[in-house]
Amino acid sequence: KKRTEEQVALLLSDIHGGEIVNKEEMFGLNEYNIDIFKKRLKFLENTLIDIIFNNLSGYKIRKLNLFGLGDWVSGRIHEELIENSDDVITQVFECSHAISEFIINLRQYFDEIFCDFVIGNHGRVTKDVRYKKKYVNWDTVTYKTIELILKNQSGITFRIPRSFFDVVQ
């Protein structure tokens, strides 16, 4: 009858918001666009809540740690992505809005949500790999937009480091 208190860690990576994969070009085997991303995010939300609160009855879970591991935007670093993606501004705002809604929906189930977001490579603003100022990246803009959207929401905190990796205990 005693319930162990635990935390949940959710890793969210390589969303590639704004990328468009045409079903006809994939012989009907695959398709991707912003609407499919939003449907998958809703499926993730529902599945996460179902697993945690319906299948893990021996645990008391109050905190969600959401780790953003980058590539939330498809970016503009490859010619193919330029041809097969929404413009990067649309990518940032569509992804920011969808993830903000996702976090708000999850907040009703958790006392606290901690968001720790690092950048990926697809959001970089130059084709060449840079070793300094890696945070100058469209992922950073996406993360900061989400943080701004949710700034008045209680129980949600953010850490958006300038490095491309982070360690959390």
mmCIF file of C-alpha atoms in Angstrom:
data_model
loop_
_atom_site.group_PDB
_atom_site.id
_atom_site.type_symbol
_atom_site.label_atom_id
_atom_site.label_comp_id
_atom_site.label_asym_id
_atom_site.label_seq_id
_atom_site.Cartn_x
_atom_site.Cartn_y
_atom_site.Cartn_z
ATOM 1 C CA LYS A 1 0.000 0.000 0.000
ATOM 2 C CA LYS A 2 2.969 2.324 0.500
ATOM 3 C CA ARG A 3 3.799 4.290 -2.638
ATOM 4 C CA THR A 4 7.374 5.184 -3.536
ATOM 5 C CA GLU A 5 7.968 8.763 -4.610
ATOM 6 C CA GLU A 6 9.713 9.024 -7.971
ATOM 7 C CA GLN A 7 10.217 11.493 -10.803
ATOM 8 C CA VAL A 8 9.618 11.038 -14.505
ATOM 9 C CA ALA A 9 12.220 11.842 -17.155
ATOM 10 C CA LEU A 10 10.967 12.395 -20.692
ATOM 11 C CA LEU A 11 13.501 12.807 -23.502
ATOM 12 C CA LEU A 12 12.218 14.728 -26.508
ATOM 13 C CA SER A 13 14.534 14.912 -29.497
ATOM 14 C CA ASP A 14 14.649 15.272 -33.273
ATOM 15 C CA ILE A 15 11.136 16.578 -33.790
ATOM 16 C CA HIS A 16 12.256 18.325 -36.987
ATOM 17 C CA GLY A 17 9.226 20.593 -36.829
ATOM 18 C CA GLY A 18 8.493 22.077 -40.202
ATOM 19 C CA GLU A 19 10.040 19.273 -42.229
ATOM 20 C CA ILE A 20 7.797 17.981 -44.983
ATOM 21 C CA VAL A 21 8.005 14.398 -46.223
ATOM 22 C CA ASN A 22 5.652 13.818 -49.143
ATOM 23 C CA LYS A 23 3.858 10.471 -49.076
ATOM 24 C CA GLU A 24 3.885 10.165 -52.878
ATOM 25 C CA GLU A 25 7.661 10.588 -52.947
ATOM 26 C CA MET A 26 8.036 7.805 -50.370
ATOM 27 C CA PHE A 27 5.961 5.253 -52.307
ATOM 28 C CA GLY A 28 3.279 5.668 -49.635
ATOM 29 C CA LEU A 29 5.553 4.295 -46.908
ATOM 30 C CA ASN A 30 6.082 7.490 -44.942
ATOM 31 C CA GLU A 31 4.793 11.014 -44.518
ATOM 32 C CA TYR A 32 5.615 13.887 -42.159
ATOM 33 C CA ASN A 33 4.478 17.460 -41.658
ATOM 34 C CA ILE A 34 3.486 19.794 -38.834
ATOM 35 C CA ASP A 35 0.029 18.221 -38.462
ATOM 36 C CA ILE A 36 1.517 14.731 -38.089
ATOM 37 C CA PHE A 37 3.987 16.117 -35.537
ATOM 38 C CA LYS A 38 1.101 17.589 -33.516
ATOM 39 C CA LYS A 39 -0.830 14.296 -33.639
ATOM 40 C CA ARG A 40 2.252 12.368 -32.488
ATOM 41 C CA LEU A 41 2.796 14.861 -29.662
ATOM 42 C CA LYS A 42 -0.818 14.406 -28.509
ATOM 43 C CA PHE A 43 -0.345 10.619 -28.669
ATOM 44 C CA LEU A 44 2.820 10.968 -26.557
ATOM 45 C CA GLU A 45 0.941 13.103 -24.017
ATOM 46 C CA ASN A 46 -1.938 10.622 -23.702
ATOM 47 C CA THR A 47 0.362 7.591 -23.555
ATOM 48 C CA LEU A 48 2.631 9.180 -20.950
ATOM 49 C CA ILE A 49 -0.306 9.997 -18.672
ATOM 50 C CA ASP A 50 -1.808 6.533 -19.159
ATOM 51 C CA ILE A 51 1.444 4.735 -18.317
ATOM 52 C CA ILE A 52 2.280 6.899 -15.310
ATOM 53 C CA PHE A 53 -1.108 7.188 -13.672
ATOM 54 C CA ASN A 54 -2.822 3.966 -14.727
ATOM 55 C CA ASN A 55 0.031 1.457 -14.831
ATOM 56 C CA LEU A 56 2.478 2.664 -12.193
ATOM 57 C CA SER A 57 0.142 2.539 -9.208
ATOM 58 C CA GLY A 58 2.985 1.775 -6.785
ATOM 59 C CA TYR A 59 4.546 5.167 -7.328
ATOM 60 C CA LYS A 60 3.736 8.714 -6.338
ATOM 61 C CA ILE A 61 4.973 10.928 -9.150
ATOM 62 C CA ARG A 62 4.853 14.674 -8.698
ATOM 63 C CA LYS A 63 7.626 15.931 -10.970
ATOM 64 C CA LEU A 64 8.205 15.652 -14.695
ATOM 65 C CA ASN A 65 11.687 16.370 -16.029
ATOM 66 C CA LEU A 66 11.397 17.226 -19.704
ATOM 67 C CA PHE A 67 14.727 17.018 -21.483
ATOM 68 C CA GLY A 68 14.864 18.646 -24.899
ATOM 69 C CA LEU A 69 17.785 17.141 -26.782
ATOM 70 C CA GLY A 70 17.744 19.350 -29.844
ATOM 71 C CA ASP A 71 16.716 19.345 -33.469
ATOM 72 C CA TRP A 72 13.246 20.578 -32.651
ATOM 73 C CA VAL A 73 13.386 22.541 -35.902
ATOM 74 C CA SER A 74 14.358 21.064 -39.230
ATOM 75 C CA GLY A 75 16.555 24.058 -39.924
ATOM 76 C CA ARG A 76 18.245 25.298 -43.070
ATOM 77 C CA ILE A 77 21.687 23.665 -43.025
ATOM 78 C CA HIS A 78 21.097 21.223 -45.875
ATOM 79 C CA GLU A 79 19.758 22.014 -49.359
ATOM 80 C CA GLU A 80 17.213 19.210 -49.062
ATOM 81 C CA LEU A 81 15.830 20.739 -45.858
ATOM 82 C CA ILE A 82 15.522 24.148 -47.495
ATOM 83 C CA GLU A 83 13.513 22.584 -50.326
ATOM 84 C CA ASN A 84 11.374 20.342 -48.095
ATOM 85 C CA SER A 85 10.606 22.435 -45.026
ATOM 86 C CA ASP A 86 8.555 25.386 -43.961
ATOM 87 C CA ASP A 87 10.553 28.575 -43.527
ATOM 88 C CA VAL A 88 12.498 28.535 -40.259
ATOM 89 C CA ILE A 89 10.360 31.248 -38.617
ATOM 90 C CA THR A 90 7.248 29.123 -39.170
ATOM 91 C CA GLN A 91 9.128 26.096 -37.835
ATOM 92 C CA VAL A 92 10.038 27.946 -34.624
ATOM 93 C CA PHE A 93 6.569 29.301 -33.929
ATOM 94 C CA GLU A 94 4.627 26.156 -34.864
ATOM 95 C CA CYS A 95 6.905 23.993 -32.715
ATOM 96 C CA SER A 96 6.937 26.501 -29.822
ATOM 97 C CA HIS A 97 3.161 26.700 -29.774
ATOM 98 C CA ALA A 98 2.674 22.914 -29.921
ATOM 99 C CA ILE A 99 5.251 22.164 -27.207
ATOM 100 C CA SER A 100 3.888 24.934 -24.962
ATOM 101 C CA GLU A 101 0.418 23.422 -25.231
ATOM 102 C CA PHE A 102 1.899 19.976 -24.513
ATOM 103 C CA ILE A 103 3.598 21.280 -21.338
ATOM 104 C CA ILE A 104 0.475 23.104 -20.159
ATOM 105 C CA ASN A 105 -1.596 19.950 -20.660
ATOM 106 C CA LEU A 106 0.923 17.872 -18.688
ATOM 107 C CA ARG A 107 1.130 20.460 -15.897
ATOM 108 C CA GLN A 108 -2.316 19.473 -14.629
ATOM 109 C CA TYR A 109 -0.910 16.032 -13.732
ATOM 110 C CA PHE A 110 2.329 17.126 -12.073
ATOM 111 C CA ASP A 111 3.132 19.519 -9.243
ATOM 112 C CA GLU A 112 6.277 20.573 -11.054
ATOM 113 C CA ILE A 113 7.718 20.402 -14.551
ATOM 114 C CA PHE A 114 11.416 21.058 -15.048
ATOM 115 C CA CYS A 115 12.474 21.776 -18.629
ATOM 116 C CA ASP A 116 16.148 21.385 -19.530
ATOM 117 C CA PHE A 117 16.742 22.058 -23.211
ATOM 118 C CA VAL A 118 20.004 21.758 -25.165
ATOM 119 C CA ILE A 119 20.541 22.545 -28.821
ATOM 120 C CA GLY A 120 20.976 20.183 -31.723
ATOM 121 C CA ASN A 121 22.787 20.606 -35.008
ATOM 122 C CA HIS A 122 19.853 21.184 -37.367
ATOM 123 C CA GLY A 123 19.001 24.535 -35.840
ATOM 124 C CA ARG A 124 22.406 26.077 -36.392
ATOM 125 C CA VAL A 125 22.419 29.261 -38.430
ATOM 126 C CA THR A 126 25.460 28.403 -40.581
ATOM 127 C CA LYS A 127 26.183 25.373 -42.730
ATOM 128 C CA ASP A 128 29.682 25.190 -41.264
ATOM 129 C CA VAL A 129 30.016 23.630 -37.832
ATOM 130 C CA ARG A 130 31.004 26.222 -35.238
ATOM 131 C CA TYR A 131 32.716 25.440 -31.973
ATOM 132 C CA LYS A 132 31.947 28.729 -30.242
ATOM 133 C CA LYS A 133 28.518 30.228 -29.618
ATOM 134 C CA LYS A 134 26.728 27.005 -30.530
ATOM 135 C CA TYR A 135 23.696 28.400 -28.684
ATOM 136 C CA VAL A 136 23.188 30.839 -31.584
ATOM 137 C CA ASN A 137 20.766 28.318 -32.975
ATOM 138 C CA TRP A 138 17.101 28.107 -33.980
ATOM 139 C CA ASP A 139 16.558 25.502 -31.233
ATOM 140 C CA THR A 140 17.530 28.202 -28.724
ATOM 141 C CA VAL A 141 14.985 30.567 -30.256
ATOM 142 C CA THR A 142 12.354 27.824 -30.030
ATOM 143 C CA TYR A 143 13.186 27.091 -26.384
ATOM 144 C CA LYS A 144 13.229 30.761 -25.404
ATOM 145 C CA THR A 145 9.875 31.256 -27.142
ATOM 146 C CA ILE A 146 8.386 28.379 -25.146
ATOM 147 C CA GLU A 147 9.841 29.833 -21.958
ATOM 148 C CA LEU A 148 8.293 33.209 -22.813
ATOM 149 C CA ILE A 149 4.888 31.687 -23.596
ATOM 150 C CA LEU A 150 4.889 29.824 -20.250
ATOM 151 C CA LYS A 151 6.512 32.516 -18.094
ATOM 152 C CA ASN A 152 3.365 33.092 -15.999
ATOM 153 C CA GLN A 153 2.618 29.390 -15.468
ATOM 154 C CA SER A 154 3.368 28.274 -11.938
ATOM 155 C CA GLY A 155 5.330 25.098 -11.328
ATOM 156 C CA ILE A 156 7.197 25.188 -14.644
ATOM 157 C CA THR A 157 10.895 26.023 -14.626
ATOM 158 C CA PHE A 158 13.455 26.194 -17.396
ATOM 159 C CA ARG A 159 17.156 25.727 -17.832
ATOM 160 C CA ILE A 160 18.462 26.505 -21.297
ATOM 161 C CA PRO A 161 22.242 26.251 -21.137
ATOM 162 C CA ARG A 162 24.519 27.836 -23.705
ATOM 163 C CA SER A 163 26.464 24.601 -24.067
ATOM 164 C CA PHE A 164 25.356 21.769 -26.347
ATOM 165 C CA PHE A 165 25.135 19.320 -23.431
ATOM 166 C CA ASP A 166 24.088 19.391 -19.806
ATOM 167 C CA VAL A 167 24.212 17.157 -16.752
ATOM 168 C CA VAL A 168 21.254 16.929 -14.368
ATOM 169 C CA GLN A 169 20.995 14.860 -11.216
#
